[in-house]
Coordinates of C-alpha atoms and ligand atoms in Angstrom, one line a residue:
X1 CA 0.0 0.0 0.0
X2 CA 1.6 3.2 -1.0
X3 CA -1.2 5.8 -0.6
X4 CA 0.2 9.2 0.1
X5 CA -0.9 11.4 3.0
X6 CA -1.4 14.2 0.5
X7 CA -4.6 12.4 -0.7
X8 CA -6.2 13.0 2.6
X9 CA -6.4 16.8 2.5
X10 CA -5.1 16.9 6.1
X11 CA -5.2 20.3 7.7
X12 CA -1.9 22.1 7.2
X13 CA -0.7 21.8 10.8
X14 CA -1.2 18.1 10.8
X15 CA 0.3 17.6 7.3
X16 CA 3.3 19.6 8.5
X17 CA 3.7 17.4 11.6
X18 CA 3.4 14.2 9.5
X19 CA 6.0 15.5 7.0
X20 CA 8.3 16.4 9.9
X21 CA 8.0 12.8 11.2
X22 CA 9.3 11.6 7.8
X23 CA 6.2 9.6 6.9
X24 CA 6.1 9.2 3.2
X25 CA 3.1 6.9 2.6
X26 CA 0.3 5.6 4.7
X27 CA 0.4 2.2 6.3
X28 CA -2.5 -0.1 5.4
X29 CA -4.4 0.6 8.6
X30 CA -3.9 4.3 8.0
X31 CA -5.1 4.1 4.4
X32 CA -8.2 2.3 5.5
X33 CA -9.1 3.9 8.9
X34 CA -8.3 7.6 8.4
X35 CA -10.9 8.3 5.7
X36 CA -13.6 6.5 7.8
X37 CA -12.7 8.2 11.1
X38 CA -12.8 11.5 9.3
X39 CA -16.4 10.9 8.6
X40 CA -17.1 10.4 12.3
X41 CA -18.2 6.8 12.1
X42 CA -17.5 4.2 14.7
X43 CA -14.7 1.8 13.8
X44 CA -13.7 -1.6 14.9
X45 CA -10.2 -2.1 13.8
X46 CA -8.1 -5.3 14.0
X47 CA -4.6 -4.0 14.0
X48 CA -1.5 -4.7 16.0
X49 CA 0.8 -2.1 17.5
X50 CA 3.6 -1.3 15.2
X51 CA 1.2 -1.0 12.2
X52 CA 0.9 2.8 12.4
X53 CA -2.4 2.4 14.3
X54 CA -1.8 5.5 16.5
X55 CA -1.7 7.9 13.6
X56 CA -4.6 6.0 12.0
X57 CA -6.9 7.2 14.8
X58 CA -5.0 10.3 16.1
X59 CA -4.7 12.2 12.8
X60 CA -8.4 12.1 11.9
X61 CA -9.4 12.8 15.5
X62 CA -7.2 15.8 15.7
X63 CA -8.5 17.0 12.3
X64 CA -12.1 16.8 13.6
X65 CA -11.2 18.4 16.9
X66 CA -9.5 21.3 15.1
X67 CA -12.8 22.4 13.7
X68 CA -13.5 23.9 17.1
X69 CA -10.1 24.7 18.2
X70 CA -9.7 27.2 21.0
X71 CA -6.9 29.6 21.5
X72 CA -8.3 30.8 24.9
X73 CA -6.2 30.1 27.9
X74 CA -9.2 29.4 30.1
X75 CA -9.3 25.7 31.2
X76 CA -13.1 25.8 30.7
X77 CA -12.5 26.3 27.0
X78 CA -10.4 23.2 26.8
X79 CA -12.6 20.3 28.0
X80 CA -11.7 16.7 27.4
X81 CA -13.0 16.0 23.9
X82 CA -11.1 12.9 23.0
X83 CA -10.3 10.1 25.4
X84 CA -7.8 7.3 24.5
X85 CA -7.7 4.3 26.8
X86 CA -4.8 1.8 26.9
X87 CA -3.9 -1.1 29.1
X88 CA -0.4 -0.2 30.2
X89 CA 1.6 2.8 31.3
X90 CA 4.2 2.4 28.6
X91 CA 1.7 2.2 25.8
X92 CA -0.2 5.2 27.2
X93 CA 3.0 7.1 27.4
X94 CA 4.0 6.2 23.9
X95 CA 0.7 7.0 22.4
X96 CA 0.6 10.3 24.3
X97 CA 4.0 11.2 22.9
X98 CA 2.9 10.5 19.4
X99 CA -0.3 12.5 19.8
X100 CA 1.8 15.4 21.1
X101 CA 4.0 15.2 18.0
X102 CA 1.0 15.1 15.6
X103 CA -0.7 18.0 17.4
X104 CA 2.4 20.0 17.6
X105 CA 1.3 22.8 15.3
X106 CA -2.3 22.9 16.4
X107 CA -3.8 24.7 19.5
X108 CA -5.1 21.4 20.9
X109 CA -3.7 20.3 24.2
X110 CA -3.1 16.7 25.3
X111 CA -2.1 15.0 28.5
X112 CA -1.5 11.5 29.7
X113 CA -2.4 9.9 33.0
X114 CA -1.3 6.5 34.3
X115 CA -0.8 4.8 37.6
X116 CA 2.5 4.3 39.5
X117 CA 3.5 7.9 39.7
X118 CA 2.3 10.9 41.7
X119 CA -1.1 12.2 40.8
X120 CA -0.4 15.8 41.5
X121 CA 1.4 16.8 38.3
X122 CA -1.3 15.0 36.3
X123 CA -4.0 16.8 38.3
X124 CA -2.3 20.2 37.6
X125 CA -2.2 19.4 33.9
X126 CA -5.9 18.3 33.9
X127 CA -6.9 21.4 35.7
X128 CA -5.3 23.6 33.0
X129 CA -7.6 21.9 30.5
X130 CA -6.8 19.3 27.8
X131 CA -8.7 18.3 24.7
X132 CA -7.0 14.9 24.2
X133 CA -6.6 12.7 27.3
X134 CA -4.6 9.5 27.0
X135 CA -5.1 7.2 30.1
X136 CA -4.9 3.8 31.7
X137 CA -8.3 2.9 33.2
X138 CA -7.3 2.6 36.9
X139 CA -5.7 6.0 37.2
X140 CA -8.4 7.7 35.1
X141 CA -11.0 6.4 37.5
X142 CA -8.9 7.9 40.4
X143 CA -9.0 11.3 38.6
X144 CA -12.7 11.0 37.9
X145 CA -13.4 10.3 41.5
X146 CA -11.2 13.2 42.6
X147 CA -13.1 15.3 40.1
X148 CA -9.9 16.2 38.2
X149 CA -11.2 14.7 35.0
X150 CA -14.7 15.6 33.7
X151 CA -15.8 13.5 30.8
X152 CA -19.2 14.9 29.9
X153 CA -18.0 16.7 26.8
X154 CA -16.1 13.7 25.3
X155 CA -16.9 13.4 21.6
X156 CA -14.4 10.6 20.7
X157 CA -13.3 7.6 22.7
X158 CA -10.6 5.2 21.6
X159 CA -10.4 1.7 23.2
X160 CA -6.9 0.8 22.1
X161 CA -5.5 -2.7 22.7
X162 CA -9.0 -3.6 23.7
X163 CA -8.1 -7.4 23.9
X164 CA -5.3 -6.7 26.3
X165 CA -7.5 -4.5 28.4
X166 CA -10.0 -7.3 28.7
X167 CA -7.3 -9.9 29.3
X168 CA -6.0 -7.8 32.2
X169 CA -9.5 -7.6 33.7
X170 CA -10.3 -4.0 33.0
X171 CA -13.9 -4.6 31.7
X172 CA -15.6 -3.3 34.9
X173 CA -13.3 -0.2 34.9
X174 CA -14.1 0.4 31.2
X175 CA -17.8 0.0 31.8
X176 CA -17.6 2.6 34.5
X177 CA -15.6 5.0 32.5
X178 CA -17.9 4.7 29.5
X179 CA -20.9 5.4 31.7
X180 CA -19.5 8.9 32.3
X181 CA -19.4 9.7 28.6
X182 CA -22.1 11.3 26.5
X183 CA -24.1 8.7 24.5
X184 CA -23.7 10.8 21.4
X185 CA -20.1 10.2 20.5
X186 CA -17.8 8.3 18.2
X187 CA -16.2 5.2 19.5
X188 CA -13.2 3.5 18.0
X189 CA -12.1 0.1 19.2
X190 CA -8.7 -1.4 18.2
X191 CA -7.8 -5.0 19.1
X192 CA -5.3 -7.5 17.9
X193 CA -8.1 -10.1 17.5
X194 CA -11.9 -10.0 17.3
X195 CA -12.6 -12.6 20.0
X196 CA -16.2 -13.2 21.2
X197 CA -15.5 -11.0 24.2
X198 CA -14.3 -8.2 22.0
X199 CA -17.4 -8.6 19.8
X200 CA -19.6 -8.4 22.8
X201 CA -17.9 -5.2 24.0
X202 CA -18.3 -3.7 20.5
X203 CA -22.0 -4.7 20.4
X204 CA -22.5 -2.9 23.7
X205 CA -20.6 0.3 23.0
X206 CA -20.3 0.8 19.2
X207 CA -22.9 1.9 16.8
X208 CA -22.9 0.5 13.3
X209 CA -19.1 0.3 13.3
X210 CA -17.1 0.0 10.1
X211 CA -14.9 -3.0 10.5
X212 CA -11.3 -2.7 9.3
X213 CA -8.9 -5.6 9.3
X214 CA -5.4 -5.4 8.1
X215 CA -3.5 -8.6 7.4
X216 CA -2.7 -10.3 10.7
X217 CA 1.0 -11.1 11.2
X218 CA 1.1 -14.8 10.4
X219 CA 4.3 -14.6 8.5
X220 CA 7.7 -14.6 9.8
X221 CA 10.2 -12.2 8.2
X222 CA 12.4 -14.2 5.9
X223 CA 15.4 -12.5 7.3
X224 CA 15.0 -14.0 10.7
X225 CA 16.9 -17.2 11.4
X226 CA 14.7 -19.2 13.7
X227 CA 15.7 -22.0 16.1
X228 CA 13.6 -24.1 18.4
X229 CA 15.8 -25.9 20.9
X230 CA 14.5 -28.7 23.0
X231 CA 15.8 -27.9 26.5
X232 CA 14.8 -28.6 30.1
X233 CA 13.6 -25.7 32.2
X234 CA 16.7 -26.2 34.3
X235 CA 19.0 -25.7 31.3
X236 CA 17.4 -22.7 29.7
X237 CA 19.6 -20.1 31.4
X238 CA 22.7 -22.0 30.5
X239 CA 21.5 -22.4 26.9
X240 CA 20.8 -18.6 26.7
X241 CA 24.3 -17.7 27.9
X242 CA 25.9 -20.1 25.6
X243 CA 24.1 -18.8 22.5
X244 CA 24.8 -15.2 23.5
X245 CA 28.5 -16.0 23.8
X246 CA 28.8 -18.2 20.7
X247 CA 27.0 -15.7 18.5
X248 CA 28.8 -12.7 20.0
X249 CA 25.4 -11.0 20.5
X250 CA 25.6 -7.4 21.6
X251 CA 21.9 -7.1 22.6
X252 CA 18.8 -9.2 22.8
X253 CA 15.2 -9.3 24.0
X254 CA 14.4 -12.2 26.3
X255 CA 10.7 -12.9 26.5
X256 CA 9.1 -14.7 29.4
X257 CA 5.4 -15.5 30.1
X258 CA 5.1 -14.2 33.7
X259 CA 6.2 -11.1 35.5
X260 CA 7.4 -13.2 38.4
X261 CA 9.6 -15.2 36.0
X262 CA 10.7 -12.0 34.4
X263 CA 12.1 -10.4 37.6
X264 CA 13.7 -13.7 38.6
X265 CA 15.4 -14.4 35.3
X266 CA 16.7 -10.8 35.0
X267 CA 18.1 -11.0 38.5
X268 CA 19.8 -14.3 38.0
X269 CA 21.3 -13.3 34.6
X270 CA 22.6 -10.1 36.1
X271 CA 24.2 -12.1 39.0
X272 CA 25.8 -14.3 36.4
X273 CA 27.4 -11.3 34.8
X274 CA 25.1 -10.5 32.0
X275 CA 24.2 -6.8 31.8
X276 CA 20.4 -7.3 32.2
X277 CA 17.3 -5.4 33.0
X278 CA 13.7 -6.4 33.4
X279 CA 10.6 -4.8 32.1
X280 CA 7.3 -5.8 33.7
X281 CA 4.3 -4.4 35.3
X282 CA 5.5 -4.4 38.9
X283 CA 8.3 -2.0 38.3
X284 CA 7.8 1.6 39.2
X285 CA 7.1 3.8 36.2
X286 CA 10.4 5.5 36.7
X287 CA 12.3 2.2 36.8
X288 CA 10.6 1.0 33.6
X289 CA 11.3 4.2 31.6
X290 CA 15.0 4.1 32.9
X291 CA 15.2 0.4 31.9
X292 CA 14.0 1.1 28.4
X293 CA 16.2 4.1 28.0
X294 CA 19.3 2.2 29.1
X295 CA 18.5 -0.5 26.6
X296 CA 17.9 1.9 23.8
X297 CA 21.2 3.6 24.5
X298 CA 23.0 0.3 24.5
X299 CA 23.9 0.5 28.2
X300 CA 22.0 -2.8 28.8
X301 CA 22.5 -5.9 26.8
X302 CA 19.6 -8.1 27.7
X303 CA 16.1 -6.8 28.2
X304 CA 13.9 -9.5 29.9
X305 CA 10.3 -8.7 29.2
X306 CA 6.8 -10.0 29.3
X307 CA 4.6 -9.6 26.3
X308 CA 2.4 -6.9 27.9
X309 CA 5.3 -4.8 29.0
X310 CA 7.0 -5.1 25.6
X311 CA 4.0 -4.8 23.4
X312 CA 4.1 -1.7 21.2
X313 CA 7.3 -0.4 22.6
X314 CA 9.1 1.5 20.0
X315 CA 12.3 -0.7 20.0
X316 CA 13.3 -2.1 16.7
X317 CA 16.1 -4.0 15.1
X318 CA 17.4 -5.9 18.0
X319 CA 20.0 -8.5 16.9
X320 CA 18.3 -11.4 18.6
X321 CA 15.1 -12.4 20.4
X322 CA 14.9 -15.3 22.9
X323 CA 11.7 -16.9 23.8
X324 CA 12.8 -18.1 27.2
X325 CA 9.2 -19.4 27.5
X326 CA 7.1 -20.4 24.5
X327 CA 4.4 -17.8 24.3
X328 CA 0.9 -18.9 25.3
X329 CA -0.5 -17.1 22.3
X330 CA 0.9 -18.1 18.9
X331 CA 0.5 -14.6 17.6
X332 CA 2.7 -13.3 20.3
X333 CA 5.4 -15.5 18.8
X334 CA 5.2 -13.5 15.6
X335 CA 5.2 -10.2 17.6
X336 CA 8.2 -11.2 19.6
X337 CA 10.3 -12.3 16.7
X338 CA 9.2 -9.2 14.7
X339 CA 11.6 -7.3 16.9
X340 CA 14.5 -8.7 15.0
X341 CA 15.4 -8.9 11.4
X342 CA 13.5 -5.8 10.5
X343 CA 14.0 -3.8 7.3
X344 CA 16.1 -6.4 5.7
X345 CA 18.6 -6.8 8.5
X346 CA 19.3 -10.3 9.6
X347 CA 18.0 -11.4 13.0
X348 CA 18.1 -14.4 15.2
X349 CA 15.1 -15.8 17.0
X350 CA 15.6 -18.6 19.5
X351 CA 12.9 -20.4 21.3
X352 CA 13.4 -22.8 24.2
X353 CA 11.0 -25.6 24.2
X354 CA 10.6 -27.7 27.3
X355 CA 8.5 -30.9 27.7
X356 CA 5.2 -29.2 28.5
X357 CA 5.4 -26.7 25.6
X358 CA 4.5 -29.2 22.8
X359 CA 0.9 -27.9 22.4
X360 CA 2.1 -24.3 22.3
X361 CA 4.6 -25.2 19.5
X362 CA 1.7 -26.9 17.7
X363 CA -0.2 -23.6 17.9
X364 CA 2.7 -21.7 16.3
X365 CA 3.0 -24.4 13.6
X366 CA -0.7 -23.9 12.8
X367 CA -0.3 -20.1 12.6
X368 CA 2.8 -20.2 10.5
X369 CA 1.5 -23.1 8.4
X370 CA 4.7 -25.0 8.6
X371 CA 6.3 -27.8 10.5
X372 CA 8.7 -26.7 13.3
X373 CA 11.8 -28.9 13.8
X374 CA 13.0 -29.1 17.4
X375 CA 16.7 -29.1 17.6
X376 CA 18.6 -30.7 20.5
X377 CA 20.6 -28.1 22.5
X378 CA 24.1 -29.2 22.6
X379 CA 26.1 -27.8 25.5
X380 CA 29.8 -27.2 25.3
X381 CA 32.0 -27.7 28.3
X382 CA 29.9 -30.0 30.5
X383 CA 30.7 -29.1 34.1
X384 CA 29.6 -31.0 37.2
X385 CA 26.3 -29.2 37.7
X386 CA 24.9 -30.7 40.9
X387 CA 25.1 -27.5 42.9
X388 CA 23.5 -25.4 40.2
X389 CA 20.7 -27.9 39.8
X390 CA 20.1 -28.1 43.5
X391 CA 19.7 -24.3 43.6
X392 CA 17.4 -24.3 40.6
X393 CA 15.3 -27.0 42.1
X394 CA 14.8 -25.0 45.2
X395 CA 14.0 -22.0 43.1
X396 CA 11.4 -23.8 41.1
X397 CA 9.9 -25.6 44.1
X398 CA 9.3 -22.2 45.6
X399 CA 7.2 -21.1 42.7
X400 CA 9.3 -20.6 39.6
X401 CA 6.4 -21.8 37.5
X402 CA 4.4 -19.2 39.2
X403 CA 0.7 -18.5 39.6
X404 CA -0.9 -18.7 36.1
X405 CA -2.5 -15.3 36.9
X406 CA 1.0 -13.8 36.7
X407 CA 0.9 -14.4 33.0
X408 CA -1.2 -11.3 33.0
X409 CA 1.3 -8.6 33.4
X410 CA -0.2 -5.2 34.0
X411 CA 0.4 -2.1 36.1
X412 CA -0.4 -3.2 39.7
X413 CA -2.4 -0.1 40.6
X414 CA -4.3 -0.4 37.4
X415 CA -5.0 -4.0 37.8
X416 CA -8.4 -4.8 39.2
X417 CA -7.4 -8.3 40.1
X418 CA -5.9 -9.2 43.4
X419 CA -2.1 -9.7 42.9
X420 CA -0.9 -13.1 44.1
X421 CA 1.6 -12.7 46.8
X422 CA 5.1 -13.5 45.5
X423 CA 6.5 -16.6 47.1
X424 CA 9.3 -16.0 49.6
X425 CA 12.7 -15.9 47.9
X426 CA 14.4 -19.2 48.5
X427 CA 18.1 -19.4 49.2
X428 CA 19.9 -20.4 46.1
X429 CA 23.1 -22.2 47.0
X430 CA 24.6 -21.3 43.6
X431 CA 24.2 -17.6 44.3
X432 CA 24.8 -17.6 48.0
X433 CA 28.5 -18.4 47.8
X434 CA 31.0 -16.2 49.6
X435 CA 32.6 -13.5 47.5
X436 CA 35.8 -14.5 45.7
X437 CA 38.0 -11.7 44.4
X438 CA 38.3 -11.8 40.6
X439 CA 41.4 -13.5 39.3
X440 CA 43.8 -11.4 37.3
X441 CA 42.9 -13.2 34.2
X442 CA 39.5 -12.0 33.3
X443 CA 37.1 -14.6 32.0
X444 CA 34.2 -13.5 29.9
X445 CA 31.3 -12.5 32.2
X446 CA 29.0 -15.4 31.3
X447 CA 31.7 -18.0 31.9
X448 CA 32.7 -16.3 35.2
X449 CA 29.0 -16.5 36.2
X450 CA 29.1 -20.2 35.9
X451 CA 32.1 -20.4 38.2
X452 CA 31.6 -17.9 41.0
X453 CA 29.0 -15.3 41.1
X454 CA 28.6 -12.3 43.4
X455 CA 27.5 -8.8 42.8
X456 CA 31.0 -7.4 43.2
X457 CA 32.4 -9.9 40.9
X458 CA 29.7 -9.2 38.4
X459 CA 30.3 -5.4 38.4
X460 CA 34.0 -6.0 37.9
X461 CA 33.2 -8.1 34.9
X462 CA 30.8 -5.6 33.5
X463 CA 33.4 -2.9 33.6
X464 CA 36.1 -4.9 31.9
X465 CA 34.4 -7.1 29.5
X466 CA 34.8 -6.6 25.9
X467 CA 31.9 -4.7 24.4
X468 CA 30.8 -6.2 21.1
X469 CA 29.9 -3.8 18.3
X470 CA 26.3 -2.6 18.8
X471 CA 24.2 -3.9 16.0
X472 CA 21.2 -2.4 17.6
X473 CA 19.3 0.6 16.5
X474 CA 16.5 2.0 18.7
X475 CA 13.5 3.3 16.9
Ligands
AMP1 P1 2.1 2.5 16.0 O1 1.7 1.2 15.5 O2 1.1 3.6 15.9 O3 2.7 2.3 17.4 O4 3.4 3.0 15.2 C1 4.6 2.3 15.1 C2 5.7 3.2 14.6 O5 5.5 3.5 13.2 C3 5.9 4.5 15.2 O6 7.2 4.7 15.5 C4 5.4 5.5 14.2 O7 6.0 6.8 14.4 C5 5.7 4.9 12.9 N1 4.8 5.2 11.8 C6 3.4 5.4 11.9 N2 2.9 5.7 10.7 C7 3.9 5.7 9.8 C8 4.0 5.9 8.4 N3 3.0 6.2 7.7 N4 5.3 5.9 7.9 C9 6.3 5.6 8.6 N5 6.3 5.4 9.9 C10 5.1 5.4 10.6

């Protein structure tokens, strides 16, 4: 699809912003959705993040809002007229940043509210008046209850990543929020899939929606080299370290299915000398933004993330993606590996498959319409591993598999569900060894981790270890 933005007759301030962003042609979702949203119709769009979906709804909404633009400084003249709801803080922040860029040359004001940070600056911004409000449901309800946000003049509402919002359990919050909005409005719903639940939501809140579906990502990029290694749960970390070392990888994404597993894996890899950070819903907002920034700047080599935390994040062209856990949802496999091998660059996608994952691999085969060959993981340098295994066994017995509800990663404050209490941290004999000063001959960090690990040892390794050329480009 190569339709140009010039076909749309966008208002000059919007066209200028789009040109400044360097967009040359519309993406398929934009070509289909923008003309429909410009007419004010309800839309039900099946589109993933990364398809240009934000501009697909933001540009036409801004164009419509511009018809009654207000240059007055009075907050009363800037009521909330468009509301965009998203499931996670990162997505809300990202969409809000994009909206700000598109609205840069207009007089429309926008703001974002999400949980995990102080409400006061958000309140101050809301009190000044904003036309476009981007929010996560929990924090928005807090602002509604505190009377900081008044939604009775909303003309447009966007339920973005609606499937994820339902997955996380936001339906009651959404219903409450929608009850504050005028009945006469335009509703846009975007979702990766049109599940029966999504259809029910659409039936309740959309009027004669135009359905827009762009091709679902069921194709792997041909530039991604994919491997599925058969490996026990106990051996996954070792396999990961070996591949990182053998391939000389400078950076990689490591996907896990639960936020509990995410934090644990990141912690143990860090202890073993790999420069790692975790991205999941239980981190403070500040920590998460810092983690992302560090990764984008190449200060961190491994970013361990859950699907929800990583979804839609503007990080592209990572040299490798590891599926430490096989994703529960086959489409997430395509999302995950889509982080690598973009724009013709070659990428590596490695999936660790343990005994219980056979059905999930079957789902991926069905989606990709091809047979997946499981490869045996061959370890070099077999060391006696009794101690390590003992530690790992203790670790797993204490809940490594985790509560299935942990698969749903979302911001704690915004989550309507009760969080399971994390199990007490077991002692891991492997990591609880006394500190040994580093030998004069530096071993690569990942090998050192297999011998003796301690925080001090690890930081010494991080400082001295050879930095491989960064292949990574942040988007
Ligand atoms: P989204 O799916 O909205 O999160 O967009 C993903 C990325 O694509 C963002 O970095 C956008 O800035 C970028 N993008 C959106 N539309 C276009 C376009 N027409 N041409 C090039 N890049 C785009």
